CSV table of C-alpha atoms and ligand atoms in Angstrom, one decimal:
chain,number,residue,atom,x,y,z
A,723,UNK,CA,241.0,-54.7,96.7
A,724,UNK,CA,238.4,-55.8,94.2
A,725,UNK,CA,239.5,-59.0,92.6
A,726,UNK,CA,237.7,-60.9,89.9
A,727,UNK,CA,237.9,-64.7,89.7
A,728,UNK,CA,237.0,-65.8,86.2
A,729,UNK,CA,237.2,-69.5,87.3
A,730,UNK,CA,237.2,-71.8,84.2
A,731,UNK,CA,235.7,-69.1,82.0
A,732,UNK,CA,237.2,-67.2,79.2
A,733,UNK,CA,239.1,-67.6,76.0
A,734,UNK,CA,241.1,-65.2,73.9
A,735,UNK,CA,238.0,-63.3,72.9
A,736,UNK,CA,237.3,-62.5,76.6
A,737,UNK,CA,240.4,-60.2,76.7
A,738,UNK,CA,238.3,-57.4,75.4
A,739,UNK,CA,236.3,-57.4,78.6
A,740,UNK,CA,239.5,-57.0,80.6
A,741,UNK,CA,240.6,-54.2,78.3
A,742,UNK,CA,237.2,-52.4,78.9
A,743,UNK,CA,237.6,-52.9,82.7
A,744,UNK,CA,241.1,-51.3,82.6
A,745,UNK,CA,239.7,-48.4,80.5
A,746,UNK,CA,236.8,-47.8,82.8
A,747,UNK,CA,238.5,-47.6,86.2
A,748,UNK,CA,238.1,-43.8,86.4
A,749,UNK,CA,239.4,-42.4,89.6
A,750,UNK,CA,238.9,-45.4,91.8
A,751,UNK,CA,241.3,-45.8,94.7
A,752,UNK,CA,240.7,-49.6,94.9
A,753,UNK,CA,243.3,-52.1,93.9
A,754,UNK,CA,241.8,-54.1,91.0
A,755,UNK,CA,242.8,-57.6,89.9
A,756,UNK,CA,241.6,-60.1,87.5
A,757,UNK,CA,242.4,-63.8,88.0
A,758,UNK,CA,241.7,-65.6,84.7
A,759,UNK,CA,242.3,-69.3,83.9
A,760,UNK,CA,246.0,-70.2,83.6
A,761,UNK,CA,245.7,-70.2,79.8
A,762,UNK,CA,245.0,-66.5,79.8
A,763,UNK,CA,247.4,-65.2,82.4
A,764,UNK,CA,250.2,-64.3,80.0
A,765,UNK,CA,247.9,-62.7,77.4
A,766,UNK,CA,246.0,-60.8,80.0
A,767,UNK,CA,249.2,-59.5,81.6
A,768,UNK,CA,250.2,-58.3,78.2
A,769,UNK,CA,246.9,-56.6,77.6
A,770,UNK,CA,246.9,-55.0,81.0
A,771,UNK,CA,250.7,-54.1,81.1
A,772,UNK,CA,250.0,-50.3,80.9
A,773,UNK,CA,247.0,-50.4,83.3
A,774,UNK,CA,246.6,-50.5,87.1
A,775,UNK,CA,244.8,-53.8,86.9
A,776,UNK,CA,246.8,-56.6,88.4
A,777,UNK,CA,246.7,-60.2,87.1
A,778,UNK,CA,246.4,-63.3,89.3
A,779,UNK,CA,246.3,-67.0,89.1
A,780,UNK,CA,243.5,-69.1,90.6
A,781,UNK,CA,245.7,-71.8,92.2
A,782,UNK,CA,249.2,-73.2,92.2
A,783,UNK,CA,251.1,-76.3,93.3
A,784,UNK,CA,253.5,-76.1,96.2
A,785,UNK,CA,256.5,-77.4,94.1
A,786,UNK,CA,258.3,-75.1,91.8
A,787,UNK,CA,258.5,-77.7,88.9
A,788,UNK,CA,258.4,-81.4,88.3
A,789,UNK,CA,256.3,-84.3,87.2
A,790,UNK,CA,252.9,-82.9,88.1
A,791,UNK,CA,250.8,-83.3,84.9
A,792,UNK,CA,248.2,-80.6,84.5
A,793,UNK,CA,249.4,-78.4,87.4
A,794,UNK,CA,250.9,-75.0,87.4
A,795,UNK,CA,253.5,-73.6,89.8
A,796,UNK,CA,253.7,-70.3,91.5
A,797,UNK,CA,256.9,-69.6,89.6
A,798,UNK,CA,255.2,-70.3,86.3
A,799,UNK,CA,252.4,-67.9,87.1
A,800,UNK,CA,254.9,-65.2,88.1
A,801,UNK,CA,256.8,-65.8,84.9
A,802,UNK,CA,253.6,-65.4,82.9
A,803,UNK,CA,253.0,-62.0,84.5
A,804,UNK,CA,250.8,-62.8,87.5
A,805,UNK,CA,251.3,-60.7,90.7
A,806,UNK,CA,248.7,-62.5,92.8
A,807,UNK,CA,247.3,-65.9,93.3
A,808,UNK,CA,244.0,-67.1,94.8
A,809,UNK,CA,244.5,-70.1,97.1
A,810,UNK,CA,242.2,-72.4,99.1
A,811,UNK,CA,239.1,-71.4,97.1
A,812,UNK,CA,236.2,-73.6,98.3
A,813,UNK,CA,235.8,-75.1,94.9
A,814,UNK,CA,239.3,-76.5,95.3
A,815,UNK,CA,238.9,-77.4,98.9
A,816,UNK,CA,235.7,-79.3,98.1
A,817,UNK,CA,236.5,-80.6,94.7
A,818,UNK,CA,240.1,-81.6,95.2
A,819,UNK,CA,240.1,-82.3,98.9
A,820,UNK,CA,242.5,-79.4,99.6
A,821,UNK,CA,243.3,-79.2,103.3
A,822,UNK,CA,244.4,-76.2,105.3
A,823,UNK,CA,247.9,-77.8,105.5
A,824,UNK,CA,248.1,-78.0,101.7
A,825,UNK,CA,246.8,-74.5,101.3
A,826,UNK,CA,249.5,-73.3,103.7
A,827,UNK,CA,252.2,-75.0,101.6
A,828,UNK,CA,250.7,-73.3,98.5
A,829,UNK,CA,250.9,-70.0,100.3
A,830,UNK,CA,254.6,-70.6,101.0
A,831,UNK,CA,255.1,-71.4,97.3
A,832,UNK,CA,253.4,-68.1,96.3
A,833,UNK,CA,255.6,-66.1,98.6
A,834,UNK,CA,258.7,-67.9,97.3
A,835,UNK,CA,257.7,-66.8,93.7
A,836,UNK,CA,256.9,-63.2,94.8
A,837,UNK,CA,253.2,-63.6,94.4
A,838,UNK,CA,250.7,-62.0,96.8
A,839,UNK,CA,248.3,-64.7,98.0
A,840,UNK,CA,244.6,-64.2,98.4
A,841,UNK,CA,243.7,-67.0,100.9
A,842,UNK,CA,240.0,-68.1,100.9
A,843,UNK,CA,238.1,-69.4,103.9
A,844,UNK,CA,234.4,-70.0,104.5
A,845,UNK,CA,231.9,-72.2,106.1
A,846,UNK,CA,229.2,-74.5,104.4
A,847,UNK,CA,225.5,-74.0,105.0
A,848,UNK,CA,225.5,-77.0,107.3
A,849,UNK,CA,228.3,-75.6,109.4
A,850,UNK,CA,226.5,-72.3,109.7
A,851,UNK,CA,223.3,-73.9,110.6
A,852,UNK,CA,225.2,-75.9,113.2
A,853,UNK,CA,226.5,-72.7,114.8
A,854,UNK,CA,230.0,-73.5,113.7
A,855,UNK,CA,230.7,-70.7,111.2
A,856,UNK,CA,233.2,-68.7,113.4
A,857,UNK,CA,235.0,-71.8,114.6
A,858,UNK,CA,235.4,-73.2,111.1
A,859,UNK,CA,236.5,-69.9,109.5
A,860,UNK,CA,239.0,-69.0,112.3
A,861,UNK,CA,240.3,-72.6,112.2
A,862,UNK,CA,240.9,-72.3,108.5
A,863,UNK,CA,242.7,-69.0,109.0
A,864,UNK,CA,244.9,-70.5,111.6
A,865,UNK,CA,245.6,-73.6,109.5
A,866,UNK,CA,246.0,-72.1,106.1
A,867,UNK,CA,248.2,-69.1,106.9
A,868,UNK,CA,251.8,-70.1,107.5
A,869,UNK,CA,254.3,-68.1,109.6
A,870,UNK,CA,256.1,-67.2,106.4
A,871,UNK,CA,253.4,-64.5,105.8
A,872,UNK,CA,254.9,-62.4,108.6
A,873,UNK,CA,255.9,-59.1,107.0
A,874,UNK,CA,254.5,-60.1,103.6
A,875,UNK,CA,251.5,-58.6,101.6
A,876,UNK,CA,248.5,-60.9,101.5
A,877,UNK,CA,244.7,-60.8,101.7
A,878,UNK,CA,242.2,-63.1,103.3
A,879,UNK,CA,238.9,-63.7,101.5
A,880,UNK,CA,235.9,-64.7,103.5
A,881,UNK,CA,233.6,-66.6,101.1
A,882,UNK,CA,230.7,-68.5,102.7
A,883,UNK,CA,230.4,-71.6,100.5
A,884,UNK,CA,226.6,-71.3,100.4
A,885,UNK,CA,226.8,-67.8,99.0
A,886,UNK,CA,229.1,-68.6,96.1
A,887,UNK,CA,227.3,-68.5,92.8
A,888,UNK,CA,223.9,-68.8,94.5
A,889,UNK,CA,222.7,-65.3,94.6
A,890,UNK,CA,222.4,-65.6,98.4
A,891,UNK,CA,224.4,-63.4,100.7
A,892,UNK,CA,224.8,-63.2,104.4
A,893,UNK,CA,223.3,-60.2,106.2
A,894,UNK,CA,225.6,-57.3,106.9
A,895,UNK,CA,225.8,-58.2,110.7
A,896,UNK,CA,226.6,-61.8,109.7
A,897,UNK,CA,229.5,-60.6,107.4
A,898,UNK,CA,230.8,-58.2,110.1
A,899,UNK,CA,230.7,-60.9,112.8
A,900,UNK,CA,232.9,-63.2,110.7
A,901,UNK,CA,235.2,-60.5,109.5
A,902,UNK,CA,235.8,-59.3,113.1
A,903,UNK,CA,236.6,-62.8,114.1
A,904,UNK,CA,239.1,-63.1,111.2
A,905,UNK,CA,240.7,-59.8,112.2
A,906,UNK,CA,241.1,-61.0,115.8
A,907,UNK,CA,242.7,-64.2,114.6
A,908,UNK,CA,245.1,-62.2,112.3
A,909,UNK,CA,246.1,-60.0,115.2
A,910,UNK,CA,246.6,-63.0,117.4
A,911,UNK,CA,248.8,-64.6,114.7
A,912,UNK,CA,250.7,-61.6,113.3
A,913,UNK,CA,250.4,-58.9,116.0
A,914,UNK,CA,249.7,-55.3,115.0
A,915,UNK,CA,250.5,-56.2,111.3
A,916,UNK,CA,247.4,-58.3,111.3
A,917,UNK,CA,245.4,-55.1,111.4
A,918,UNK,CA,246.6,-54.0,108.0
A,919,UNK,CA,245.6,-57.2,106.2
A,920,UNK,CA,242.7,-56.6,103.8
A,921,UNK,CA,239.8,-59.1,104.5
A,922,UNK,CA,237.8,-59.4,101.3
A,923,UNK,CA,234.2,-60.6,101.2
A,924,UNK,CA,233.2,-63.0,98.4
A,925,UNK,CA,229.9,-64.7,97.5
A,926,UNK,CA,227.3,-63.3,95.1
A,927,UNK,CA,228.7,-59.8,95.1
A,928,UNK,CA,227.2,-57.7,92.3
A,929,UNK,CA,226.9,-54.0,91.5
A,930,UNK,CA,223.6,-53.7,93.3
A,931,UNK,CA,224.8,-55.0,96.7
A,932,UNK,CA,228.5,-54.0,96.5
A,933,UNK,CA,228.2,-50.6,98.2
A,934,UNK,CA,226.5,-52.0,101.3
A,935,UNK,CA,228.8,-55.0,101.6
A,936,UNK,CA,231.9,-52.9,101.1
A,937,UNK,CA,231.0,-50.4,103.8
A,938,UNK,CA,230.6,-53.1,106.4
A,939,UNK,CA,233.0,-53.1,109.3
A,940,UNK,CA,236.3,-54.9,108.6
A,941,UNK,CA,235.4,-55.5,104.9
A,942,UNK,CA,238.5,-54.4,102.9
A,943,UNK,CA,237.3,-55.4,99.4
A,944,UNK,CA,235.6,-58.1,97.5
A,945,UNK,CA,236.4,-61.3,95.6
A,946,UNK,CA,234.0,-61.5,92.7
A,947,UNK,CA,233.1,-64.5,90.6
A,948,UNK,CA,230.3,-64.4,88.1
A,949,UNK,CA,230.0,-60.6,88.1
A,950,UNK,CA,233.6,-60.1,87.1
A,951,UNK,CA,233.1,-61.7,83.7
A,952,UNK,CA,231.4,-58.7,82.1
A,953,UNK,CA,233.1,-55.3,82.2
A,954,UNK,CA,229.9,-53.4,82.9
A,955,UNK,CA,229.1,-55.6,85.9
A,956,UNK,CA,232.6,-55.6,87.3
A,957,UNK,CA,233.0,-51.8,86.9
A,958,UNK,CA,229.8,-51.3,88.8
A,959,UNK,CA,231.3,-53.1,91.7
A,960,UNK,CA,234.6,-51.2,91.4
A,961,UNK,CA,232.7,-47.9,91.3
A,962,UNK,CA,230.9,-48.9,94.5
A,963,UNK,CA,234.3,-49.3,96.3
B,149,PEP,C1,234.0,-66.9,94.0
B,149,PEP,O1,233.9,-68.0,93.4
B,149,PEP,O2,235.1,-66.5,94.5
B,149,PEP,C2,232.8,-66.1,94.0
B,149,PEP,C3,232.7,-65.2,95.0
B,149,PEP,O3,231.8,-66.3,93.1
B,149,PEP,P1,230.4,-65.5,92.9
B,149,PEP,O4,230.7,-64.1,93.0
B,149,PEP,O5,230.0,-65.9,91.5
B,149,PEP,O6,229.5,-65.9,94.0
């Protein structure tokens, strides 16, 4: 899975980039997704209707509907054409105080609406320097993944907070150490089914480092921010997969 997170970027004119991404997939075997801002989900789903590129949301509220000004529900995303949703991104955990418990409720909402969740986890630089990276990340996996995921399709994205949008990336052994710990946690939680869950890496992935990151042990794809905004950059990552 190579998923692009456009964050709060993109207007109607950006749909052309998505169109070029769809047209440039070539013979990739990777699943490819673009998660635009909510304003573009429906238009992107229409543009990509005849392509293999999936459309996803970037967040959803646990409730299906109601008096929640400014929020979007999983059902609304699905209705607009989304097939996936990114949940628990560190920008939401840090900026909106999202807890593991809230993320788990959002995951349940995504499943209720038939969306495949991509659940993000990752440590801060302070936590890594304090030797807590594995404990933090596996704790987030345990707390953010509800039992309802048993038998369902989902991905986990390991995104070290300090690597997002900074140009910094962990070393390959550092990525592998965390991905192996996530895998062990998934197997402990979901049994053998936990071996089939794709664990994506995210944090300053670009065409020039994608091949090395994607061949690392237990890396099953990438969640890409900045480098998913331009077709040429994103296609370079897809081609490395
Ligand atoms: C992200 O926000 O999910 C991300 C990985 O961003 P970037 O690729 O820009 O570091």
